Coordinates of N, CA and C in Angstrom, one line a residue:
X230 N 11.5 39.5 18.0 CA 10.4 39.2 17.1 C 10.8 38.0 16.2
X231 N 10.0 37.0 16.2 CA 10.3 35.8 15.4 C 9.4 35.9 14.2
X232 N 10.0 35.9 13.0 CA 9.1 36.0 11.8 C 8.3 34.7 11.6
X233 N 7.1 34.9 11.0 CA 6.2 33.7 10.9 C 6.7 32.8 9.8
X234 N 6.6 31.5 10.0 CA 7.1 30.5 9.0 C 6.3 30.6 7.7
X235 N 5.1 31.2 7.7 CA 4.3 31.2 6.5 C 4.7 32.2 5.5
X236 N 5.8 32.9 5.7 CA 6.4 33.8 4.8 C 5.6 35.1 4.5
X237 N 4.8 35.5 5.5 CA 3.9 36.7 5.4 C 4.7 38.0 5.6
X238 N 5.9 37.9 6.0 CA 6.7 39.1 6.4 C 6.1 39.8 7.7
X239 N 5.4 39.0 8.5 CA 4.9 39.5 9.8 C 5.5 38.6 10.9
X240 N 5.4 39.1 12.1 CA 5.9 38.2 13.2 C 4.9 37.1 13.5
X241 N 5.4 36.0 14.0 CA 4.5 34.9 14.3 C 3.4 35.3 15.3
X242 N 3.7 36.1 16.3 CA 2.7 36.5 17.3 C 1.6 37.4 16.7
X243 N 1.8 38.0 15.5 CA 0.7 38.8 14.9 C 0.2 38.2 13.7
X244 N 0.7 37.0 13.3 CA 0.2 36.3 12.1 C -0.5 35.0 12.4
X245 N 0.3 33.9 12.4 CA -0.3 32.6 12.6 C -0.4 32.2 14.1
X246 N 0.3 32.8 15.0 CA 0.3 32.5 16.4 C -1.1 32.5 17.0
X247 N -1.8 33.6 16.9 CA -3.2 33.6 17.5 C -4.1 32.5 16.9
X248 N -4.0 32.2 15.6 CA -4.8 31.2 15.0 C -4.5 29.8 15.5
X249 N -3.2 29.5 15.6 CA -2.8 28.2 16.2 C -3.2 28.1 17.6
X250 N -3.4 29.2 18.3 CA -3.8 29.2 19.7 C -5.3 29.1 19.8
X251 N -6.0 29.1 18.7 CA -7.5 28.9 18.8 C -8.3 30.1 18.3
X252 N -7.7 31.2 18.0 CA -8.5 32.4 17.4 C -9.0 32.0 16.0
X253 N -10.2 32.5 15.6 CA -10.6 32.2 14.2 C -9.8 32.9 13.2
X254 N -9.5 32.2 12.1 CA -8.7 32.9 11.0 C -9.6 33.9 10.4
X255 N -9.1 35.1 10.0 CA -9.9 36.1 9.4 C -10.2 35.9 7.9
X256 N -9.5 35.0 7.3 CA -9.7 34.7 5.9 C -9.3 33.3 5.6
X257 N -9.7 32.8 4.4 CA -9.3 31.5 3.9 C -7.7 31.4 3.8
X258 N -7.2 32.5 3.3 CA -5.7 32.6 3.1 C -5.0 32.5 4.5
X259 N -5.5 33.2 5.4 CA -4.9 33.2 6.8 C -5.0 31.8 7.3
X260 N -6.1 31.1 7.1 CA -6.2 29.7 7.6 C -5.2 28.8 6.9
X261 N -5.0 29.0 5.5 CA -4.0 28.2 4.8 C -2.6 28.4 5.3
X262 N -2.3 29.7 5.6 CA -1.0 30.0 6.1 C -0.8 29.4 7.5
X263 N -1.8 29.4 8.3 CA -1.7 28.8 9.7 C -1.5 27.3 9.6
X264 N -2.2 26.7 8.6 CA -2.0 25.2 8.4 C -0.6 24.8 8.0
X265 N 0.0 25.6 7.1 CA 1.4 25.4 6.7 C 2.3 25.6 8.0
X266 N 2.0 26.7 8.7 CA 2.8 26.9 9.9 C 2.7 25.8 10.9
X267 N 1.5 25.2 11.0 CA 1.3 24.1 11.9 C 2.1 22.9 11.5
X268 N 2.3 22.6 10.2 CA 3.2 21.5 9.8 C 4.6 21.9 10.2
X269 N 5.0 23.1 9.9 CA 6.4 23.5 10.3 C 6.7 23.3 11.8
X270 N 5.7 23.7 12.6 CA 5.9 23.6 14.1 C 5.4 22.3 14.7
X271 N 5.0 21.4 13.8 CA 4.5 20.0 14.3 C 3.3 20.2 15.2
X272 N 2.4 21.1 14.9 CA 1.1 21.3 15.7 C 0.0 20.7 14.8
X273 N 0.0 19.4 14.8 CA -1.0 18.7 13.9 C -2.4 18.7 14.5
X274 N -2.6 19.1 15.7 CA -3.9 19.3 16.3 C -4.6 20.4 15.5
X275 N -3.9 21.4 15.2 CA -4.5 22.5 14.5 C -4.9 22.1 13.1
X276 N -4.1 21.3 12.4 CA -4.4 20.8 11.1 C -5.7 20.0 11.1
X277 N -5.8 19.1 12.1 CA -7.0 18.2 12.2 C -8.2 19.0 12.6
X278 N -8.0 20.0 13.5 CA -9.2 20.8 14.0 C -9.7 21.7 12.9
X279 N -8.9 22.0 11.9 CA -9.4 22.9 10.8 C -9.9 22.2 9.5
X280 N -10.0 20.8 9.6 CA -10.6 20.1 8.5 C -12.1 20.2 8.7
X281 N -12.8 20.3 7.5 CA -14.3 20.3 7.5 C -14.8 18.9 8.1
X282 N -15.9 18.9 8.8 CA -16.4 17.7 9.5 C -16.5 16.5 8.5
X283 N -16.9 16.7 7.3 CA -17.0 15.6 6.4 C -15.7 14.9 6.0
X284 N -14.6 15.6 6.2 CA -13.3 15.0 5.8 C -12.4 14.7 7.1
X285 N -12.9 15.1 8.2 CA -12.1 15.0 9.4 C -11.7 13.5 9.7
X286 N -12.6 12.6 9.5 CA -12.2 11.2 9.8 C -11.2 10.6 8.8
X287 N -11.0 11.3 7.7 CA -10.0 10.8 6.7 C -8.6 11.3 7.1
X288 N -8.5 12.1 8.1 CA -7.1 12.7 8.5 C -6.3 11.5 9.0
X289 N -5.2 11.3 8.4 CA -4.3 10.2 8.9 C -3.2 10.8 9.7
X290 N -3.4 10.8 11.0 CA -2.4 11.5 11.9 C -1.0 11.0 11.8
X291 N -0.9 9.6 11.8 CA 0.5 9.0 11.7 C 1.2 9.5 10.4
X292 N 0.5 9.5 9.3 CA 1.1 10.0 8.0 C 1.5 11.4 8.1
X293 N 0.6 12.3 8.7 CA 0.9 13.7 8.8 C 2.1 13.9 9.7
X294 N 2.2 13.2 10.8 CA 3.4 13.3 11.7 C 4.7 12.9 10.9
X295 N 4.6 11.8 10.2 CA 5.7 11.4 9.4 C 6.2 12.4 8.4
X296 N 5.2 13.0 7.7 CA 5.6 14.1 6.7 C 6.2 15.3 7.4
X297 N 5.6 15.7 8.5 CA 6.1 16.9 9.2 C 7.5 16.6 9.7
X298 N 7.8 15.4 10.1 CA 9.1 15.1 10.6 C 10.2 14.9 9.5
X299 N 9.8 14.4 8.4 CA 10.7 14.1 7.3 C 11.0 15.3 6.4
X300 N 10.2 16.3 6.5 CA 10.4 17.4 5.5 C 11.1 18.6 6.2
X301 N 12.0 19.2 5.4 CA 12.6 20.5 5.9 C 11.8 21.6 5.1
X302 N 10.9 22.2 5.8 CA 10.0 23.2 5.2 C 10.8 24.4 4.8
X303 N 10.7 24.8 3.5 CA 11.5 26.0 3.0 C 10.7 27.2 3.0
X304 N 9.5 27.2 2.3 CA 8.7 28.4 2.2 C 7.3 28.1 1.6
X305 N 6.4 29.0 1.9 CA 5.0 28.9 1.3 C 4.8 30.1 0.4
X306 N 4.3 29.8 -0.8 CA 4.0 30.9 -1.8 C 2.5 30.8 -2.0
X307 N 1.8 31.8 -1.7 CA 0.4 31.9 -2.1 C 0.3 32.5 -3.4
X308 N -0.2 31.8 -4.4 CA -0.3 32.2 -5.8 C -1.6 33.0 -6.0
X309 N -2.7 32.6 -5.4 CA -4.0 33.3 -5.6 C -4.9 32.9 -4.5
X310 N -5.6 33.9 -4.0 CA -6.6 33.7 -3.0 C -7.9 34.5 -3.3
X311 N -9.0 33.8 -3.2 CA -10.3 34.5 -3.5 C -11.3 34.0 -2.4
X312 N -12.2 34.9 -2.1 CA -13.3 34.6 -1.2 C -14.6 35.2 -1.8
X313 N -15.7 34.4 -1.7 CA -17.0 34.8 -2.1 C -18.0 34.4 -1.0
X314 N -18.2 35.4 -0.1 CA -19.1 35.1 1.1 C -18.4 34.1 2.0
X315 N -19.0 32.9 2.2 CA -18.5 31.9 3.1 C -17.7 30.8 2.3
X316 N -17.3 31.1 1.1 CA -16.5 30.1 0.3 C -15.2 30.8 -0.1
X317 N -14.1 30.0 0.0 CA -12.8 30.5 -0.4 C -12.0 29.5 -1.1
X318 N -11.0 30.1 -1.9 CA -10.1 29.2 -2.6 C -8.7 29.8 -2.5
X319 N -7.7 29.0 -2.2 CA -6.3 29.4 -2.1 C -5.5 28.5 -2.9
X320 N -4.8 29.1 -3.9 CA -3.8 28.3 -4.7 C -2.5 28.6 -4.2
X321 N -1.7 27.6 -3.9 CA -0.4 27.8 -3.2 C 0.6 26.8 -3.6
X322 N 1.9 27.1 -3.4 CA 3.1 26.2 -3.6 C 3.8 26.1 -2.3
X323 N 4.1 24.9 -1.9 CA 4.9 24.7 -0.7 C 6.3 24.1 -1.2
X324 N 7.3 24.8 -0.8 CA 8.7 24.4 -1.2 C 9.3 23.7 0.1
X325 N 9.8 22.5 -0.1 CA 10.4 21.7 1.0 C 11.5 20.8 0.5
X326 N 12.3 20.3 1.4 CA 13.4 19.3 1.1 C 13.0 18.0 1.8
X327 N 13.1 16.9 1.0 CA 12.8 15.6 1.6 C 13.8 14.6 1.0
X328 N 14.5 13.8 1.8 CA 15.4 12.9 1.3 C 16.5 13.5 0.5
X329 N 16.9 14.7 0.8 CA 18.0 15.4 0.1 C 17.5 16.1 -1.2
X330 N 16.2 16.0 -1.5 CA 15.7 16.5 -2.8 C 14.9 17.8 -2.6
X331 N 15.1 18.8 -3.4 CA 14.2 20.0 -3.4 C 12.9 19.5 -4.0
X332 N 11.8 19.8 -3.3 CA 10.5 19.4 -3.9 C 9.5 20.5 -3.7
X333 N 8.3 20.4 -4.3 CA 7.3 21.3 -4.1 C 5.9 20.7 -4.2
X334 N 5.0 21.2 -3.5 CA 3.6 20.8 -3.5 C 2.7 21.9 -4.0
X335 N 2.0 21.7 -5.1 CA 1.2 22.7 -5.7 C -0.3 22.3 -5.5
X336 N -1.1 23.1 -4.9 CA -2.5 22.8 -4.6 C -3.4 24.0 -4.7
X337 N -4.6 23.7 -5.1 CA -5.7 24.7 -5.1 C -6.7 24.2 -4.0
X338 N -6.7 24.8 -2.9 CA -7.5 24.4 -1.7 C -8.8 25.1 -1.7
X339 N -9.8 24.4 -1.3 CA -11.2 24.9 -1.2 C -11.5 25.0 0.3
X340 N -12.0 26.2 0.7 CA -12.3 26.5 2.1 C -13.7 26.9 2.3
X341 N -14.3 26.7 3.5 CA -15.6 27.1 3.8 C -15.7 27.7 5.2
X342 N -16.5 28.8 5.4 CA -16.6 29.4 6.7 C -17.9 28.9 7.3
X343 N -17.8 28.3 8.5 CA -18.9 27.8 9.3 C -18.9 28.4 10.7
X344 N -20.0 29.0 11.1 CA -20.1 29.6 12.4 C -18.9 30.5 12.7
X345 N -18.4 31.3 11.7 CA -17.3 32.2 11.9 C -15.9 31.6 11.8
X346 N -15.8 30.3 11.6 CA -14.5 29.6 11.5 C -14.3 29.1 10.1
X347 N -13.1 29.4 9.5 CA -12.8 28.9 8.2 C -12.3 27.4 8.4
X348 N -12.7 26.6 7.4 CA -12.3 25.1 7.4 C -11.8 24.7 6.1
X349 N -10.8 23.8 6.1 CA -10.3 23.2 4.8 C -11.3 22.1 4.4
X350 N -11.8 22.2 3.1 CA -12.8 21.3 2.6 C -12.1 20.2 1.7
X351 N -11.3 20.7 0.7 CA -10.7 19.8 -0.2 C -9.6 20.5 -1.0
X352 N -8.9 19.7 -1.8 CA -7.8 20.3 -2.5 C -7.5 19.6 -3.8
X353 N -7.1 20.3 -4.8 CA -6.8 19.7 -6.1 C -5.3 19.9 -6.2
X354 N -4.5 18.8 -6.3 CA -3.1 18.8 -6.4 C -2.7 19.0 -7.9
X355 N -1.7 19.8 -8.1 CA -1.2 20.1 -9.5 C -2.4 20.6 -10.4
X356 N -3.1 21.6 -10.0 CA -4.3 22.0 -10.8 C -3.8 22.6 -12.1
X357 N -4.6 22.4 -13.1 CA -4.4 22.9 -14.5 C -5.1 24.2 -14.6
X358 N -4.4 25.1 -15.3 CA -5.0 26.4 -15.6 C -6.1 26.3 -16.7
X359 N -6.7 27.4 -17.0 CA -7.7 27.5 -18.1 C -6.9 27.2 -19.4
X360 N -7.6 26.4 -20.3 CA -6.9 26.1 -21.6 C -6.8 27.4 -22.4
X361 N -5.8 27.5 -23.2 CA -5.6 28.6 -24.1 C -6.6 28.6 -25.2
X362 N -7.2 29.7 -25.5 CA -8.2 29.7 -26.6 C -7.4 30.4 -27.8
X363 N -7.4 29.6 -28.9 CA -6.7 30.1 -30.1 C -7.7 30.3 -31.2
X364 N -7.7 31.5 -31.8 CA -8.6 31.8 -32.9 C -7.9 31.5 -34.2
X365 N -8.5 30.6 -35.0 CA -7.9 30.2 -36.2 C -8.3 31.3 -37.3
X366 N -7.3 31.8 -38.0 CA -7.5 32.8 -39.0 C -7.4 32.1 -40.4
X367 N -8.5 32.3 -41.2 CA -8.5 31.7 -42.5 C -7.5 32.5 -43.4
X368 N -7.0 31.8 -44.5 CA -6.1 32.4 -45.4 C -6.6 33.7 -46.0
X369 N -7.8 33.8 -46.4 CA -8.4 34.9 -47.1 C -9.0 35.9 -46.2
X370 N -8.9 35.8 -44.9 CA -9.5 36.7 -43.9 C -8.5 37.9 -43.7
X371 N -9.0 39.0 -43.2 CA -8.0 40.1 -42.9 C -7.0 39.7 -41.8
X372 N -5.8 40.1 -42.0 CA -4.7 39.7 -41.0 C -5.0 40.4 -39.7
X373 N -4.9 39.6 -38.6 CA -5.2 40.1 -37.2 C -4.2 41.2 -36.8
X374 N -3.1 41.4 -37.5 CA -2.1 42.4 -37.1 C -2.6 43.8 -37.4
X375 N -3.7 43.9 -38.2 CA -4.3 45.2 -38.5 C -3.7 45.9 -39.7
X376 N -2.9 45.2 -40.6 CA -2.3 45.8 -41.7 C -3.3 46.1 -42.8
X377 N -4.5 45.4 -42.8 CA -5.5 45.6 -43.9 C -5.3 44.6 -45.0
X378 N -4.2 43.8 -45.0 CA -3.9 42.8 -46.0 C -4.6 41.5 -45.7
X379 N -4.7 40.7 -46.6 CA -5.2 39.3 -46.3 C -4.1 38.6 -45.5
X380 N -4.6 37.7 -44.7 CA -3.6 36.9 -43.8 C -2.6 36.2 -44.6
X381 N -3.0 35.6 -45.8 CA -2.0 34.8 -46.6 C -0.9 35.6 -47.2
X382 N -1.1 36.9 -47.4 CA -0.1 37.7 -48.0 C 0.7 38.6 -46.9
X383 N 0.2 38.5 -45.7 CA 0.8 39.3 -44.6 C 1.6 38.3 -43.6
X384 N 1.0 38.1 -42.5 CA 1.7 37.3 -41.4 C 1.6 35.8 -41.7
X385 N 0.7 35.4 -42.6 CA 0.6 34.0 -43.0 C 1.6 33.6 -44.1
X386 N 2.3 34.5 -44.6 CA 3.3 34.2 -45.7 C 4.5 33.5 -45.3

């Protein structure tokens, strides 16, 4: 049993193998994992085939081959994956070594299901999280710690 390069803790034959062989991915996350595995295994036909039609012509095969050859793929970390009908989002980190340096690629990928097949539509590299919301407490307002004192004589002192 060969473990799958996508770090799913499953064998290649029961994880990404069937998808690389042409079976439809059951989820957006499964497609993302198979695309990572395709880079590891230099199966760039799969990467190109799973691009949405509107971005397929932008695929630079020579650049993808160069990246696949130059990188030592370490692991894939799926941070978050969601689906809503035929739309999906997968946020992931790819850890790799290139030119002797440990590097990582952080992306939030957008996926779409068409005719039962998941496709990669776009991605945002180094996505930012939601901004923190801070509530400003006035000096004479009750302290948010629940002491019953005014903020200025409690936590604001």
